[in-house]
Amino acid sequence: MDSQVPHTLSSIMNQFTSLALAGVAVLGLAVSASADSLDRAGSLLLYPLFDNNRGGLYTITVTNTNNDTTPSAQSQQLLNGTIDVEFVYINGDNCLEFNRTRRLTPNDTITVTTLLDNPNQATGYAYVFAKSPITGQAVNFDYLIGDSFQVAPFISGGLDIPPIVFRASSTFVPGAATDIDNDGVRDLNGSEYEKVSDKLIVPRFFADSQGVSEPGIILIGLTGQAFTTIINFLIYNDNEEVFSAQYSFDCWDRILLRNINGAFTNTFLQSTNHNPNEFVLFAGLGVPALVGGPIILPPVVPQLEYGWYRMDGAVAFSTAASVSDPAFLAVNVERLITWNFDAKKAEGFVAAAASLPYGVGEQANGDLIQHGPFPDNN
Ligand SMILES: [Ca+2]
Ligand SMILES: [Ca+2]
Ligand SMILES: [Ca+2]
Ligand SMILES: [Ca+2]
C-alpha cells in the first residue's frame, strides 16, 4: 500500500505550516494538554483541499501509527492495530459526497492521488475517519496522522496542507464506537469527537497586489450540506486599525481575499493610517506590464503592506432553518509571484504556502455531515 510522494520541497513547507498548527491543537486538547503545541494523532482527519483541476498532482496521505501486531481476539484475519479508514470526498461545487473505505494494517500508510481516487469531482475537501474492520462502525482510534501535497505547473515548490485533526472524545475506551446518537454524522461536539474552535485567527496576510501577491483562503462550512454560511471578518492593518467584512459561501469555497473585501489589498492598506516604515520588500520582485513578452522590464519593487485577521461565524441558513454562530474551518493560502527578468522576457513563478489558523475558544455545533435542510440538534 506504499506510495511515493515527492517530499524534498514539501518538508520545507511542513516546517512552515506546523508552526501554525499550534492553535488548533491546543484548543482541541484542553483536557489532555501536552508539552508543546504540535498536533497529535487522531481518529478523524479533515483535509481542507483536493484539487484535480490544475494539471498537476494532488495527494492525500493517511498513516496508521498503531504498531500492535498481536492477532485480534475477535477475528483471526485481523491484527489488533488494523483499522479501516473511510475517505469522504466533498465536491466543492455541489456539496455531494463520494466515499471509499480502505484497510490499514499496523504501521501502514497510504497516499492516494485524488485525480485517480476520485476522478469525478474537480475540487473540494475530504475527511477520513477510523472505522472498525469488524463492525464497520466509526470508532475511537487516535493513531491516524496525515498530510496532503500538491504540485502543479503554477506552483514553485508545491503546496503542503496538513489535515485538521480531531481526536475521539476522551470518554471513549480505545476501539469504542463513536456515533453515540446513531445519526451517521460525525458530531464535532465533544461527545463524539473534539469540538471546533469558536473563532479563527490568521496571524499574517501579505496584501493583495496585482502581479505580486494573491492571498487567499479556503473555507469549509460545518452546519450541513444544504446550508450557506456567513463569516464575519475583522481585518487589521500593521498599525492596529481594524476594518470589518462579511463573506458567504456554501459547503466549501476557495477564494482570493481581495474578493472578500478591498481591505485586503495593498492599495487600500496604503491609504489607511498604517505604519509607513513597516512593509515587506521582495528582492527581484517586479510588476511587469507585459507577462512573457519580448520586452525586458525593469524590476519595480513594490512596498507590500501586510496585516492579520479574525474570523467568526455569523449565521448559517438553509431554505428551512438558520443557525447562529455556525461552525466552520479555514486555511490561509499565500501566493507570491516572483519575476525572473532574464535576457529576453519577464517570467513569473508562483510560490505558494498554506497554514492553518489559530483557534480561540470552542463550540459544539460542527457536523460531518448533516444532510437535509435542518441542522443537527446535538
Ligand atoms: Ca453522530
Ligand atoms: Ca452535531
Ligand atoms: Ca464561532
Ligand atoms: Ca505599513
Coordinates of C-alpha atoms and ligand atoms in Angstrom, one line a residue:
M1 CA 0.0 0.0 0.0
D2 CA 3.0 2.3 0.0
S3 CA 3.3 5.2 -2.5
Q4 CA 6.0 7.6 -3.2
V5 CA 5.4 11.3 -2.8
P6 CA 7.9 14.0 -3.7
H7 CA 8.9 15.3 -0.3
T8 CA 12.1 17.3 -0.5
L9 CA 10.3 20.6 -1.0
S10 CA 7.2 19.7 1.0
S11 CA 9.2 19.1 4.1
I12 CA 10.3 22.7 4.0
M13 CA 6.7 23.7 3.7
N14 CA 5.9 21.4 6.6
Q15 CA 8.1 23.3 8.9
F16 CA 6.2 26.4 7.9
T17 CA 2.8 25.0 8.4
S18 CA 3.4 23.1 11.6
L19 CA 4.0 26.4 13.4
A20 CA 0.5 27.4 12.7
L21 CA -1.0 24.1 13.8
A22 CA -0.5 25.3 17.3
G23 CA -3.8 27.0 17.9
V24 CA -5.9 24.2 16.5
A25 CA -4.1 21.5 18.6
V26 CA -4.2 23.5 21.8
L27 CA -7.8 24.2 21.6
G28 CA -8.9 20.6 20.9
L29 CA -6.8 19.2 23.6
A30 CA -7.6 21.2 26.6
V31 CA -8.1 18.1 28.7
S32 CA -5.0 16.2 27.6
A33 CA -2.6 19.1 27.5
S34 CA 0.9 18.1 26.3
A35 CA 4.4 19.6 26.4
D36 CA 4.1 21.5 23.2
S37 CA 1.6 22.6 20.7
L38 CA 2.4 20.2 17.9
D39 CA -0.6 18.3 16.7
R40 CA -1.4 14.8 17.9
A41 CA -2.7 11.7 16.1
G42 CA -6.5 11.5 15.9
S43 CA -9.5 9.4 14.8
L44 CA -10.7 11.9 12.1
L45 CA -8.6 13.9 9.7
L46 CA -10.1 16.7 7.6
Y47 CA -8.1 17.7 4.5
P48 CA -9.2 21.2 3.5
L49 CA -8.4 20.8 -0.1
F50 CA -8.2 18.5 -3.0
D51 CA -7.7 19.9 -6.5
N52 CA -7.9 17.7 -9.6
N53 CA -8.0 20.7 -11.9
R54 CA -4.7 22.3 -12.5
G55 CA -2.6 20.0 -14.5
G56 CA -0.6 18.7 -11.6
L57 CA -0.8 16.1 -8.8
Y58 CA -2.8 16.2 -5.6
T59 CA -2.1 13.6 -3.0
I60 CA -3.7 12.7 0.4
T61 CA -1.8 10.6 2.9
V62 CA -3.1 8.7 5.9
T63 CA -0.7 6.8 8.1
N64 CA -1.7 4.3 10.8
T65 CA 0.8 4.8 13.7
N66 CA -0.6 1.9 15.7
N67 CA 2.0 -0.8 15.9
D68 CA 0.1 -3.6 17.7
T69 CA 0.6 -6.7 15.5
T70 CA -1.0 -9.1 18.0
P71 CA -3.6 -11.2 16.3
S72 CA -7.1 -10.0 17.2
A73 CA -9.1 -12.0 19.7
Q74 CA -12.3 -11.2 17.7
S75 CA -11.1 -12.2 14.2
Q76 CA -8.2 -14.4 13.2
Q77 CA -7.9 -12.5 10.0
L78 CA -7.0 -9.3 11.8
L79 CA -4.3 -7.7 13.9
N80 CA -5.1 -5.5 16.9
G81 CA -3.6 -2.5 15.2
T82 CA -5.5 -2.9 11.9
I83 CA -8.1 -0.2 11.1
D84 CA -10.4 0.7 8.3
V85 CA -10.4 4.3 7.1
E86 CA -13.3 5.8 5.2
F87 CA -12.4 8.6 2.8
V88 CA -15.3 11.0 2.2
Y89 CA -14.7 13.5 -0.6
I90 CA -17.0 16.5 -0.7
N91 CA -17.4 18.2 -4.1
G92 CA -16.9 21.9 -3.6
D93 CA -19.2 22.7 -6.5
N94 CA -22.4 20.9 -5.4
C95 CA -21.5 19.6 -1.9
L96 CA -22.2 16.0 -3.0
E97 CA -20.1 13.2 -1.5
F98 CA -18.1 10.2 -2.7
N99 CA -16.9 7.5 -0.3
R100 CA -14.2 4.9 -0.2
T101 CA -13.0 2.6 2.6
R102 CA -9.5 1.2 2.9
R103 CA -7.8 -1.1 5.3
L104 CA -4.6 -0.1 7.0
T105 CA -2.6 -2.8 8.9
P106 CA -0.3 -1.7 11.8
N107 CA 2.3 0.9 10.7
D108 CA 0.8 1.0 7.2
T109 CA 0.5 4.2 5.2
I110 CA -1.4 5.1 2.0
T111 CA -1.1 8.0 -0.3
V112 CA -3.8 8.4 -2.9
T113 CA -3.7 10.6 -6.0
T114 CA -7.0 12.3 -5.8
L115 CA -7.4 12.5 -9.5
L116 CA -7.3 8.7 -9.7
D117 CA -9.1 8.1 -6.4
N118 CA -12.0 10.4 -7.2
P119 CA -11.9 11.4 -10.8
N120 CA -15.5 12.7 -10.9
Q121 CA -15.0 15.7 -8.6
A122 CA -12.8 18.6 -9.6
T123 CA -12.1 20.4 -6.3
G124 CA -13.4 20.3 -2.7
Y125 CA -12.3 18.9 0.6
A126 CA -12.1 15.4 2.1
Y127 CA -12.2 13.8 5.6
V128 CA -11.0 10.4 6.7
F129 CA -12.2 8.6 9.8
A130 CA -11.4 5.4 11.6
K131 CA -13.9 2.5 11.3
S132 CA -13.8 -0.9 13.0
P133 CA -12.7 -3.5 10.4
I134 CA -15.1 -5.9 12.2
T135 CA -18.3 -3.9 12.7
G136 CA -17.8 -1.1 10.1
Q137 CA -18.8 1.5 12.8
A138 CA -16.8 4.7 13.4
V139 CA -14.5 4.1 16.4
N140 CA -12.1 5.8 18.7
F141 CA -8.7 5.1 17.1
D142 CA -6.4 8.1 17.9
Y143 CA -3.5 6.7 15.8
L144 CA -4.1 8.4 12.4
I145 CA -1.8 11.1 11.1
G146 CA -1.7 12.6 7.6
D147 CA -0.7 15.2 5.1
S148 CA -1.7 16.5 1.7
F149 CA 0.6 17.8 -1.1
Q150 CA 0.1 19.5 -4.4
V151 CA 2.5 20.0 -7.2
A152 CA 1.2 21.9 -10.3
P153 CA 2.8 23.9 -13.1
F154 CA 1.8 27.2 -11.5
I155 CA 3.3 26.5 -8.1
S156 CA 7.1 26.6 -7.5
G157 CA 7.9 24.1 -4.8
G158 CA 4.5 22.7 -4.3
L159 CA 1.8 23.3 -1.7
D160 CA 1.6 21.3 1.5
I161 CA -1.6 21.4 3.6
P162 CA -1.7 19.3 6.8
P163 CA -5.1 17.9 7.8
I164 CA -7.1 19.4 10.7
V165 CA -7.0 16.6 13.3
F166 CA -9.9 15.5 15.6
R167 CA -9.4 13.1 18.4
A168 CA -12.3 11.0 19.6
S169 CA -13.9 12.1 22.8
S170 CA -11.7 11.2 25.8
T171 CA -14.7 9.4 27.4
F172 CA -14.2 6.5 25.0
V173 CA -12.1 3.5 25.6
P174 CA -9.9 2.5 22.7
G175 CA -12.0 1.0 19.9
A176 CA -15.3 2.2 21.3
A177 CA -17.9 3.2 18.7
T178 CA -18.1 7.0 18.5
D179 CA -21.5 7.5 16.8
I180 CA -23.4 7.5 20.1
D181 CA -26.5 9.2 18.7
N182 CA -26.6 6.8 15.8
D183 CA -27.2 9.5 13.3
G184 CA -24.5 8.6 10.8
V185 CA -23.0 12.0 11.4
R186 CA -19.5 12.6 12.9
D187 CA -20.5 15.1 15.6
L188 CA -17.7 17.5 16.5
N189 CA -19.5 18.2 19.8
G190 CA -17.0 16.9 22.4
S191 CA -19.1 13.8 22.9
E192 CA -18.1 12.0 19.7
Y193 CA -15.1 14.0 18.5
E194 CA -13.3 17.1 19.6
K195 CA -15.1 20.4 19.1
V196 CA -14.0 23.1 16.6
S197 CA -12.6 26.5 17.6
D198 CA -15.1 29.3 18.2
K199 CA -13.0 31.9 16.4
L200 CA -10.2 31.5 13.9
I201 CA -7.2 33.9 13.5
V202 CA -4.7 34.3 10.7
P203 CA -1.5 35.8 12.0
R204 CA -0.5 37.4 8.7
F205 CA -1.5 38.1 5.2
F206 CA 0.6 39.8 2.6
A207 CA -1.6 42.4 0.9
D208 CA -3.1 41.6 -2.5
S209 CA -1.1 43.4 -5.2
Q210 CA -1.6 42.6 -8.8
G211 CA 1.2 40.5 -10.3
V212 CA 3.0 40.1 -7.0
S213 CA 0.7 38.8 -4.2
E214 CA -2.6 37.0 -4.2
P215 CA -3.5 35.9 -0.7
G216 CA -6.5 33.5 -0.5
I217 CA -8.5 31.4 1.9
I218 CA -10.2 28.0 1.9
L219 CA -13.5 27.9 3.9
I220 CA -15.4 24.9 5.0
G221 CA -18.9 25.1 6.4
L222 CA -19.8 22.5 9.1
T223 CA -23.5 23.2 9.6
G224 CA -24.9 21.0 6.9
Q225 CA -24.9 20.1 3.2
A226 CA -27.8 22.5 2.5
F227 CA -26.5 25.5 4.4
T228 CA -24.9 28.7 3.4
T229 CA -22.5 30.1 6.0
I230 CA -21.8 33.8 6.6
I231 CA -18.4 34.6 8.2
N232 CA -17.6 37.9 9.9
F233 CA -14.1 39.2 9.3
L234 CA -12.1 41.8 11.3
I235 CA -9.1 42.9 9.2
Y236 CA -6.2 44.7 10.9
N237 CA -3.5 46.7 9.2
D238 CA 0.0 47.0 10.6
N239 CA -1.0 49.8 12.9
E240 CA -3.9 48.3 14.9
E241 CA -6.6 49.9 12.6
V242 CA -9.4 47.5 12.0
F243 CA -11.9 47.0 9.2
S244 CA -14.9 44.7 9.0
A245 CA -16.1 42.5 6.2
Q246 CA -18.5 39.6 5.6
Y247 CA -18.4 36.7 3.2
S248 CA -20.9 33.9 2.5
F249 CA -20.3 30.5 1.0
D250 CA -21.8 27.1 0.7
C251 CA -20.1 23.9 1.9
W252 CA -16.7 24.8 0.7
D253 CA -15.0 27.7 -1.1
R254 CA -11.6 28.7 -2.2
I255 CA -11.4 32.5 -2.8
L256 CA -8.9 35.3 -3.1
L257 CA -9.0 37.7 -0.1
R258 CA -9.4 40.7 -2.5
N259 CA -12.8 39.2 -3.5
I260 CA -13.9 39.2 0.1
N261 CA -13.0 42.8 0.8
G262 CA -10.9 45.6 -0.5
A263 CA -9.3 46.0 2.9
F264 CA -7.0 43.0 2.0
T265 CA -5.4 45.0 -0.9
N266 CA -2.2 46.9 -1.0
T267 CA -3.8 49.9 -2.5
F268 CA -6.3 50.2 0.3
L269 CA -3.9 49.5 3.1
Q270 CA -1.5 52.2 1.8
S271 CA -4.4 54.6 2.1
T272 CA -5.0 53.8 5.8
N273 CA -3.3 55.1 8.9
H274 CA -0.7 52.3 8.6
N275 CA 2.9 52.5 9.7
P276 CA 4.8 53.7 6.7
N277 CA 8.0 52.2 8.0
E278 CA 6.6 48.7 8.0
F279 CA 6.2 46.8 4.8
V280 CA 7.9 43.8 3.1
L281 CA 10.2 44.1 0.2
F282 CA 10.9 41.1 -2.1
A283 CA 14.2 41.3 -3.8
G284 CA 13.8 40.9 -7.6
L285 CA 10.0 41.3 -7.5
G286 CA 8.5 43.4 -10.1
V287 CA 5.3 44.3 -11.7
P288 CA 5.7 43.8 -15.4
A289 CA 3.1 45.3 -17.6
L290 CA 3.5 42.5 -20.2
V291 CA 3.9 39.0 -18.9
G292 CA 6.0 36.7 -21.1
G293 CA 6.5 39.4 -23.7
P294 CA 9.7 40.2 -25.6
I295 CA 10.4 43.4 -23.7
I296 CA 12.8 43.4 -20.8
L297 CA 11.1 45.2 -17.9
P298 CA 13.0 46.9 -15.1
P299 CA 12.0 45.4 -11.8
V300 CA 9.7 47.7 -9.9
V301 CA 9.8 46.6 -6.3
P302 CA 6.6 47.4 -4.5
Q303 CA 6.4 48.0 -0.8
L304 CA 4.0 45.4 0.2
E305 CA 1.7 46.0 3.2
Y306 CA 0.6 43.2 5.5
G307 CA -1.9 42.7 8.2
W308 CA -3.8 40.0 10.1
Y309 CA -7.4 39.0 10.6
R310 CA -10.0 37.4 12.8
M311 CA -13.0 35.3 11.7
D312 CA -16.1 34.1 13.4
G313 CA -19.3 32.5 12.1
A314 CA -22.2 35.0 11.9
V315 CA -25.1 32.8 10.7
A316 CA -25.8 29.8 8.5
F317 CA -29.1 29.3 6.8
S318 CA -30.9 26.8 4.6
T319 CA -34.3 27.1 3.0
A320 CA -35.9 25.9 6.2
A321 CA -33.7 26.9 9.2
S322 CA -30.9 29.2 10.4
V323 CA -28.1 28.7 12.9
S324 CA -26.3 31.5 14.7
D325 CA -22.5 31.3 15.3
P326 CA -22.1 28.4 12.8
A327 CA -19.1 26.1 12.9
F328 CA -16.5 26.4 10.1
L329 CA -12.9 25.7 9.3
A330 CA -10.4 27.7 7.3
V331 CA -6.9 27.5 5.8
N332 CA -4.7 30.5 4.9
V333 CA -3.1 30.3 1.5
E334 CA -0.5 32.8 0.4
R335 CA 0.6 33.1 -3.3
L336 CA 3.5 35.2 -4.3
I337 CA 4.7 35.7 -7.8
T338 CA 8.4 36.2 -8.3
W339 CA 9.7 37.6 -11.6
N340 CA 12.7 36.4 -13.5
F341 CA 14.0 39.2 -15.7
D342 CA 16.3 37.3 -18.0
A343 CA 17.7 38.1 -21.4
K344 CA 14.5 38.2 -23.4
K345 CA 11.5 38.0 -21.3
A346 CA 9.9 38.5 -17.9
E347 CA 8.8 35.2 -16.5
G348 CA 6.6 34.7 -13.4
F349 CA 7.0 31.9 -10.9
V350 CA 4.3 31.4 -8.3
A351 CA 5.3 30.3 -4.8
A352 CA 2.5 29.2 -2.5
A353 CA 2.3 28.3 1.2
A354 CA -0.5 27.2 3.4
S355 CA -1.0 27.4 7.1
L356 CA -3.8 26.5 9.5
P357 CA -5.2 29.4 11.5
Y358 CA -5.0 29.8 15.3
G359 CA -8.2 29.0 17.2
V360 CA -9.8 30.7 20.2
G361 CA -12.5 29.1 22.4
E362 CA -14.6 26.2 21.2
Q363 CA -18.1 25.4 20.0
A364 CA -20.0 22.2 19.7
N365 CA -22.2 22.6 16.6
G366 CA -19.9 21.3 13.9
D367 CA -21.1 18.2 11.9
L368 CA -19.6 15.9 9.2
I369 CA -22.0 15.9 7.6
Q370 CA -25.6 16.8 8.3
H371 CA -27.9 16.2 5.3
G372 CA -31.3 17.8 4.7
P373 CA -32.4 21.4 5.4
F374 CA -32.4 21.2 9.2
P375 CA -29.3 21.4 11.4
D376 CA -28.3 18.6 13.8
N377 CA -29.5 19.4 17.3
N378 CA -26.8 17.8 19.3
Ligands
CA1 CA -23.3 11.1 15.5
CA2 CA -24.0 17.6 15.9
CA3 CA -17.8 30.9 16.5
CA4 CA 2.9 49.8 6.6

